[in-house]
Amino acid sequence: MRRYLFFQPFFLITSLFFSFSYVNATESNYLENQTFMTLSQAEKRWGKKDFSPEEFKRETANNRAKMAVNLIKKKQFIGKRPAEIKKALGEFSGHFWSDNIPTYLIEEGWNQKTDSWQLVFLLDNAGNVKEVRIHKNCCD
Amino acid sequence: MKIAVLIFLFSTGVFATDGCRLWFDRSKIEAGSDCLTKCTVFKTDLSTFSCPERCSEFCESKSPVSKLLEKVAYYPGLTLEERKLISQYPKEALKAFLAKEKAESATMKQFKRDDEADESDAFRHFVWAGLLTKELGPEMAKKFLDAHESNQGSDNAERAMDLANNRAGLLAAERLQKNGSLTEDQIEKEALAALKDGTLIVLKPKGGPL
């Protein structure tokens, strides 16, 4: 009986883990070849400032970087469509796969020949924002 | 009761995603001419009895081409037209998206950036169009280029810019083909020349290449 009770949550957790990991297999194959920055790395690089959509919309790339960590943590754009992102945060800049994927440059290093980074609003198969990540625009 | 709850949770967790896909993967049937036969007769149970109906889909998805496509194409970002082309012309689609990667790498090498509506964007579209023409011929190239721009949500001016720069790339590639000099290097040189002489449309100039 004790062994059975121990097995229950383990079985449940394992089955849910495998089901969700399979769903993401196709999408993540492409993403595996991209370079992303973690939130702790971002905080070390740019610091952390409260995110405000109005401020983000009017700021330059490098000032947007300070809001990146807070924007991602707030998760307020999860489930939104690209058109809603554009309305809230302004015209896209940067590039990830196509014009339909919302991206915003947050560090432009090209004229100093250093790295460039962007916020990418990754979509699910229904075309809604699934996750926001910090992606290396250039150069690997 | 606890067992019933577990079974229910397990079913919704696993089969709400794609239970048939999992059933096929567990079968360990490899791609090949006998994939369909093996798949159709593979054992099923109450929850997977209808899965053999999708064997042709699964056998195709196991092909080397499909596996490679998953690495070079960002599926959630594909337009409906691109998805149709992939299912109709999978091998051509693989070449198309490998050419896209080359165009993006060339762009980053020249401009140290990959942006929207600027010189790097114009260059990237021109080069991709040229490479597609080289790999697939002008007709198939245009199919993939138009499919990529078919998203209704994109800005009209930016879409017009992309279509114009695609066309410039297609025409340049056809000229190079007639001269017998359709190479990746020549396509890039033509793109840079077209940028310099103002042939390409650039909505938000930033400068470059570096």
Coordinates of C-alpha atoms in Angstrom, one line a residue:
Chain A
M1 CA 0.0 0.0 0.0
R2 CA 2.8 2.4 0.9
R3 CA 4.6 1.6 -2.3
Y4 CA 1.4 2.3 -4.3
L5 CA 0.8 5.6 -2.6
F6 CA 4.4 6.7 -3.3
F7 CA 4.0 5.6 -7.0
Q8 CA 0.9 7.8 -7.7
P9 CA 2.4 11.3 -7.8
F10 CA 5.6 10.1 -9.5
F11 CA 3.5 8.4 -12.2
L12 CA 1.3 11.5 -12.7
I13 CA 4.3 13.9 -12.9
T14 CA 6.2 11.7 -15.3
S15 CA 3.3 11.2 -17.7
L16 CA 2.5 15.0 -17.7
F17 CA 6.2 15.8 -18.3
F18 CA 6.5 13.5 -21.3
S19 CA 3.2 14.7 -22.9
F20 CA 4.2 18.3 -22.7
S21 CA 7.8 17.7 -23.8
Y22 CA 6.6 16.0 -26.9
V23 CA 4.3 18.9 -27.9
N24 CA 7.3 21.2 -28.0
A25 CA 9.6 18.8 -29.9
T26 CA 8.9 20.2 -33.4
E27 CA 9.1 23.8 -32.5
S28 CA 12.2 23.5 -30.3
N29 CA 14.3 21.9 -33.1
Y30 CA 14.6 25.3 -34.8
L31 CA 15.1 27.1 -31.6
E32 CA 18.0 24.8 -30.6
N33 CA 20.1 26.5 -33.3
Q34 CA 19.4 30.0 -31.9
T35 CA 21.2 31.8 -29.2
F36 CA 19.2 33.1 -26.2
M37 CA 20.1 35.0 -23.1
T38 CA 18.8 34.0 -19.7
L39 CA 17.1 36.5 -17.4
S40 CA 19.9 36.5 -14.9
Q41 CA 22.4 37.2 -17.7
A42 CA 20.2 40.0 -18.9
E43 CA 19.9 41.5 -15.5
K44 CA 23.7 41.5 -15.1
R45 CA 24.1 43.1 -18.6
W46 CA 21.4 45.8 -18.6
G47 CA 20.1 46.0 -15.0
K48 CA 16.4 45.9 -14.2
K49 CA 13.7 48.6 -14.5
D50 CA 10.0 48.4 -14.3
F51 CA 8.3 47.8 -17.6
S52 CA 6.0 50.3 -19.0
P53 CA 4.5 49.8 -22.5
E54 CA 4.3 53.6 -23.1
E55 CA 7.9 54.1 -22.2
F56 CA 9.0 51.0 -24.1
K57 CA 7.2 52.4 -27.2
R58 CA 8.9 55.7 -27.2
E59 CA 12.4 54.6 -26.1
T60 CA 15.4 53.7 -28.1
A61 CA 16.7 50.1 -28.3
N62 CA 19.3 50.4 -25.6
N63 CA 16.9 52.0 -23.1
R64 CA 14.4 49.3 -23.8
A65 CA 17.0 46.7 -22.6
K66 CA 16.6 47.8 -19.0
M67 CA 12.9 46.8 -19.1
A68 CA 13.5 43.5 -20.8
V69 CA 13.7 41.3 -17.6
N70 CA 10.6 42.9 -16.1
L71 CA 8.6 42.6 -19.3
I72 CA 9.3 38.9 -19.6
K73 CA 8.5 38.3 -15.9
K74 CA 5.2 40.1 -16.1
K75 CA 3.9 37.7 -18.8
Q76 CA 1.2 40.2 -19.8
F77 CA 1.6 39.5 -23.5
I78 CA 1.2 35.7 -23.3
G79 CA -1.8 34.7 -25.4
K80 CA -1.8 38.0 -27.4
R81 CA -1.7 38.3 -31.2
P82 CA 1.2 40.0 -33.0
A83 CA -1.1 42.9 -34.0
E84 CA -1.8 43.5 -30.3
I85 CA 1.9 43.5 -29.5
K86 CA 2.5 46.1 -32.3
K87 CA -0.3 48.3 -30.9
A88 CA 1.1 48.1 -27.4
L89 CA 4.8 48.4 -28.0
G90 CA 5.1 50.0 -31.5
E91 CA 6.6 49.0 -34.8
F92 CA 8.8 45.9 -34.8
S93 CA 12.5 46.2 -35.2
G94 CA 15.0 43.4 -35.6
H95 CA 14.2 40.2 -37.4
F96 CA 13.3 36.6 -36.4
W97 CA 12.1 34.3 -39.2
S98 CA 9.5 36.6 -40.6
D99 CA 7.8 40.0 -40.4
N100 CA 4.9 38.3 -38.4
I101 CA 7.0 37.5 -35.4
P102 CA 7.2 40.5 -33.0
T103 CA 10.8 41.4 -32.4
Y104 CA 12.3 44.5 -30.7
L105 CA 16.0 45.3 -30.8
I106 CA 17.2 46.1 -27.3
E107 CA 20.9 46.3 -28.0
E108 CA 22.3 47.5 -31.3
G109 CA 25.9 46.6 -31.6
W110 CA 26.3 46.7 -35.3
N111 CA 28.0 50.1 -35.7
Q112 CA 30.5 49.1 -33.0
K113 CA 30.8 45.6 -34.5
T114 CA 29.6 44.0 -31.3
D115 CA 26.6 41.8 -30.6
S116 CA 23.0 42.9 -31.1
W117 CA 20.1 41.5 -29.1
Q118 CA 16.4 41.5 -29.4
L119 CA 13.2 40.6 -27.6
V120 CA 11.4 37.9 -29.6
F121 CA 7.7 37.1 -28.9
L122 CA 7.6 33.4 -29.9
L123 CA 4.3 32.1 -31.1
D124 CA 2.3 28.9 -30.6
N125 CA 0.8 27.0 -33.5
A126 CA -2.3 29.1 -33.3
G127 CA -0.4 32.3 -33.8
N128 CA -0.6 33.6 -30.2
V129 CA 2.4 34.7 -28.1
K130 CA 3.6 31.7 -26.1
E131 CA 6.8 33.0 -24.7
V132 CA 9.1 36.0 -24.8
R133 CA 12.8 35.5 -25.0
I134 CA 16.0 37.5 -25.4
H135 CA 17.5 36.4 -28.7
K136 CA 20.9 37.2 -30.3
N137 CA 20.1 39.2 -33.5
C138 CA 23.8 39.1 -34.6
C139 CA 26.4 37.7 -34.7
D140 CA 27.4 34.2 -33.8
Chain B
M1 CA -11.6 6.0 -7.6
K2 CA -8.0 7.2 -7.3
I3 CA -7.0 4.9 -10.2
A4 CA -9.8 6.3 -12.3
V5 CA -8.7 9.9 -11.6
L6 CA -5.1 8.9 -12.5
I7 CA -6.1 7.3 -15.7
F8 CA -8.2 10.3 -16.6
L9 CA -5.4 12.7 -15.9
F10 CA -2.9 10.6 -17.7
S11 CA -5.2 10.4 -20.8
T12 CA -5.9 14.1 -20.9
G13 CA -2.2 14.9 -20.4
V14 CA -0.9 12.6 -23.0
F15 CA -3.7 12.3 -25.6
A16 CA -4.8 15.9 -25.5
T17 CA -1.6 16.6 -27.3
D18 CA -1.3 13.9 -29.9
G19 CA -1.8 10.4 -28.7
C20 CA -1.6 8.9 -32.1
R21 CA 1.8 10.6 -32.6
L22 CA 3.0 9.0 -29.4
W23 CA 1.6 5.6 -30.4
F24 CA 3.5 5.8 -33.7
D25 CA 6.8 6.9 -32.0
R26 CA 6.5 4.0 -29.5
S27 CA 6.1 1.6 -32.4
K28 CA 9.7 2.4 -33.4
I29 CA 8.8 2.0 -37.1
E30 CA 11.4 3.5 -39.3
A31 CA 10.9 5.5 -42.5
G32 CA 11.0 3.4 -45.6
S33 CA 8.9 1.6 -48.2
D34 CA 7.4 -0.7 -45.6
C35 CA 6.5 2.0 -43.1
L36 CA 2.9 2.2 -44.2
T37 CA 2.4 -1.6 -44.0
K38 CA 4.0 -1.9 -40.6
C39 CA 2.1 1.1 -39.3
T40 CA -1.3 -0.1 -40.5
V41 CA -1.0 -3.5 -38.8
F42 CA 0.7 -2.2 -35.6
K43 CA -1.2 -3.1 -32.4
T44 CA -3.7 -0.6 -31.1
D45 CA -6.0 -0.4 -28.1
L46 CA -9.2 1.4 -27.2
S47 CA -7.5 4.8 -27.2
T48 CA -5.4 4.3 -30.4
F49 CA -7.7 2.3 -32.6
S50 CA -8.1 5.1 -35.1
C51 CA -4.4 6.0 -35.3
P52 CA -3.6 3.7 -38.3
E53 CA -5.7 6.1 -40.4
R54 CA -2.9 8.6 -40.0
C55 CA -0.1 6.3 -41.0
S56 CA 0.7 8.1 -44.3
E57 CA 1.1 11.3 -42.3
F58 CA 3.4 9.6 -39.7
C59 CA 5.5 7.8 -42.3
E60 CA 6.1 11.0 -44.2
S61 CA 7.0 12.9 -41.0
K62 CA 9.6 10.2 -40.3
S63 CA 11.4 10.9 -43.5
P64 CA 14.9 12.5 -43.4
V65 CA 13.5 15.5 -45.3
S66 CA 10.8 16.2 -42.6
K67 CA 13.4 15.8 -39.8
L68 CA 15.7 18.3 -41.5
L69 CA 12.8 20.7 -42.2
E70 CA 12.1 20.8 -38.5
K71 CA 15.6 22.2 -37.9
V72 CA 15.5 24.9 -40.5
A73 CA 11.9 26.1 -40.4
Y74 CA 10.2 27.8 -37.5
Y75 CA 6.9 26.1 -37.8
P76 CA 4.8 28.5 -35.7
G77 CA 6.0 31.3 -37.9
L78 CA 5.0 29.7 -41.2
T79 CA 2.1 31.2 -43.2
L80 CA -0.7 29.0 -44.3
E81 CA 0.6 29.1 -47.9
E82 CA 4.0 28.0 -46.7
R83 CA 2.5 25.0 -44.9
K84 CA 0.7 24.1 -48.1
L85 CA 3.9 24.3 -50.1
I86 CA 5.8 22.2 -47.5
S87 CA 3.2 19.4 -47.8
Q88 CA 3.2 19.6 -51.6
Y89 CA 6.9 20.0 -52.2
P90 CA 8.8 18.9 -49.1
K91 CA 12.2 18.5 -50.8
E92 CA 11.9 21.9 -52.4
A93 CA 10.8 23.4 -49.1
L94 CA 13.9 22.1 -47.4
K95 CA 16.1 23.7 -50.2
A96 CA 14.0 26.9 -49.8
F97 CA 14.6 27.2 -46.1
L98 CA 18.3 26.2 -46.3
A99 CA 18.6 29.1 -48.8
K100 CA 16.9 31.4 -46.4
E101 CA 19.4 30.5 -43.7
K102 CA 22.2 31.3 -46.2
A103 CA 20.6 34.6 -47.0
E104 CA 20.4 35.5 -43.3
S105 CA 24.0 34.5 -42.7
A106 CA 25.1 36.6 -45.7
T107 CA 23.1 39.5 -44.3
M108 CA 24.7 39.3 -40.9
K109 CA 28.1 39.0 -42.4
Q110 CA 27.7 42.2 -44.5
F111 CA 25.7 44.4 -42.1
K112 CA 26.4 42.9 -38.6
R113 CA 22.6 43.1 -38.1
D114 CA 19.4 41.5 -39.3
D115 CA 16.7 44.2 -39.2
E116 CA 13.4 45.2 -40.7
A117 CA 12.7 47.7 -43.5
D118 CA 16.3 48.8 -43.7
E119 CA 19.3 48.0 -46.0
S120 CA 19.9 44.6 -44.4
D121 CA 16.2 43.6 -45.0
A122 CA 16.4 44.6 -48.6
F123 CA 19.7 42.7 -49.1
R124 CA 18.3 39.6 -47.3
H125 CA 15.2 39.5 -49.6
F126 CA 17.2 40.0 -52.8
V127 CA 19.7 37.3 -51.9
W128 CA 17.1 34.8 -50.8
A129 CA 15.2 35.4 -54.1
G130 CA 18.5 34.9 -56.0
L131 CA 19.4 31.7 -54.1
L132 CA 15.9 30.3 -54.5
T133 CA 16.1 30.9 -58.3
K134 CA 19.5 29.1 -58.3
E135 CA 18.2 26.1 -56.4
L136 CA 14.6 25.8 -57.6
G137 CA 14.2 27.8 -60.8
P138 CA 12.2 31.1 -61.1
E139 CA 8.7 29.7 -60.9
M140 CA 9.1 27.6 -57.7
A141 CA 11.2 30.4 -56.2
K142 CA 8.4 32.9 -56.7
K143 CA 5.9 30.4 -55.1
F144 CA 8.0 30.3 -51.9
L145 CA 8.7 34.0 -51.8
D146 CA 5.0 34.9 -52.3
A147 CA 4.0 32.3 -49.7
H148 CA 6.3 33.8 -47.2
E149 CA 4.8 37.3 -47.8
S150 CA 1.2 36.0 -47.8
N151 CA 0.5 36.9 -44.1
Q152 CA -2.4 39.4 -44.2
G153 CA -1.3 41.0 -40.9
S154 CA 1.9 42.5 -42.2
D155 CA 2.3 46.2 -42.9
N156 CA 1.4 47.1 -46.5
A157 CA 4.4 49.3 -47.1
E158 CA 6.8 46.7 -45.7
R159 CA 5.2 44.0 -47.7
A160 CA 5.4 46.0 -50.8
M161 CA 9.1 46.6 -50.1
D162 CA 9.7 42.9 -49.6
L163 CA 7.9 42.0 -52.8
A164 CA 9.8 44.6 -54.8
N165 CA 13.2 43.5 -53.5
N166 CA 12.2 39.8 -54.1
R167 CA 11.4 40.7 -57.7
A168 CA 14.7 42.5 -58.1
G169 CA 16.5 39.4 -56.8
L170 CA 14.6 37.1 -59.1
L171 CA 15.3 39.2 -62.2
A172 CA 19.0 39.5 -61.3
A173 CA 19.3 35.8 -60.9
E174 CA 17.7 35.2 -64.3
R175 CA 20.2 37.6 -65.8
L176 CA 23.1 35.8 -64.1
Q177 CA 21.7 32.5 -65.2
K178 CA 21.7 33.6 -68.9
N179 CA 25.4 34.7 -68.5
G180 CA 26.3 31.4 -66.9
S181 CA 27.4 33.2 -63.7
L182 CA 24.6 32.4 -61.2
T183 CA 26.6 31.7 -58.0
E184 CA 26.1 32.7 -54.4
D185 CA 29.0 35.2 -54.6
Q186 CA 27.6 36.9 -57.7
I187 CA 24.1 37.1 -56.2
E188 CA 25.5 38.9 -53.2
K189 CA 27.5 41.3 -55.4
E190 CA 24.4 42.1 -57.4
A191 CA 22.5 42.8 -54.1
L192 CA 25.2 45.2 -52.9
A193 CA 25.3 46.9 -56.3
A194 CA 21.5 47.2 -56.4
L195 CA 21.6 48.8 -52.9
K196 CA 24.2 51.2 -54.0
D197 CA 22.5 52.4 -57.1
G198 CA 19.1 52.7 -55.4
T199 CA 17.4 49.8 -57.2
L200 CA 16.3 48.3 -53.9
I201 CA 13.5 49.7 -51.8
V202 CA 14.5 50.7 -48.3
L203 CA 11.9 52.2 -46.0
K204 CA 14.0 52.9 -42.9
P205 CA 17.6 53.5 -44.0
K206 CA 20.2 52.8 -41.3
G207 CA 23.4 52.6 -43.4
G208 CA 25.7 49.9 -44.4
P209 CA 27.0 47.4 -45.4
L210 CA 29.9 47.7 -43.0

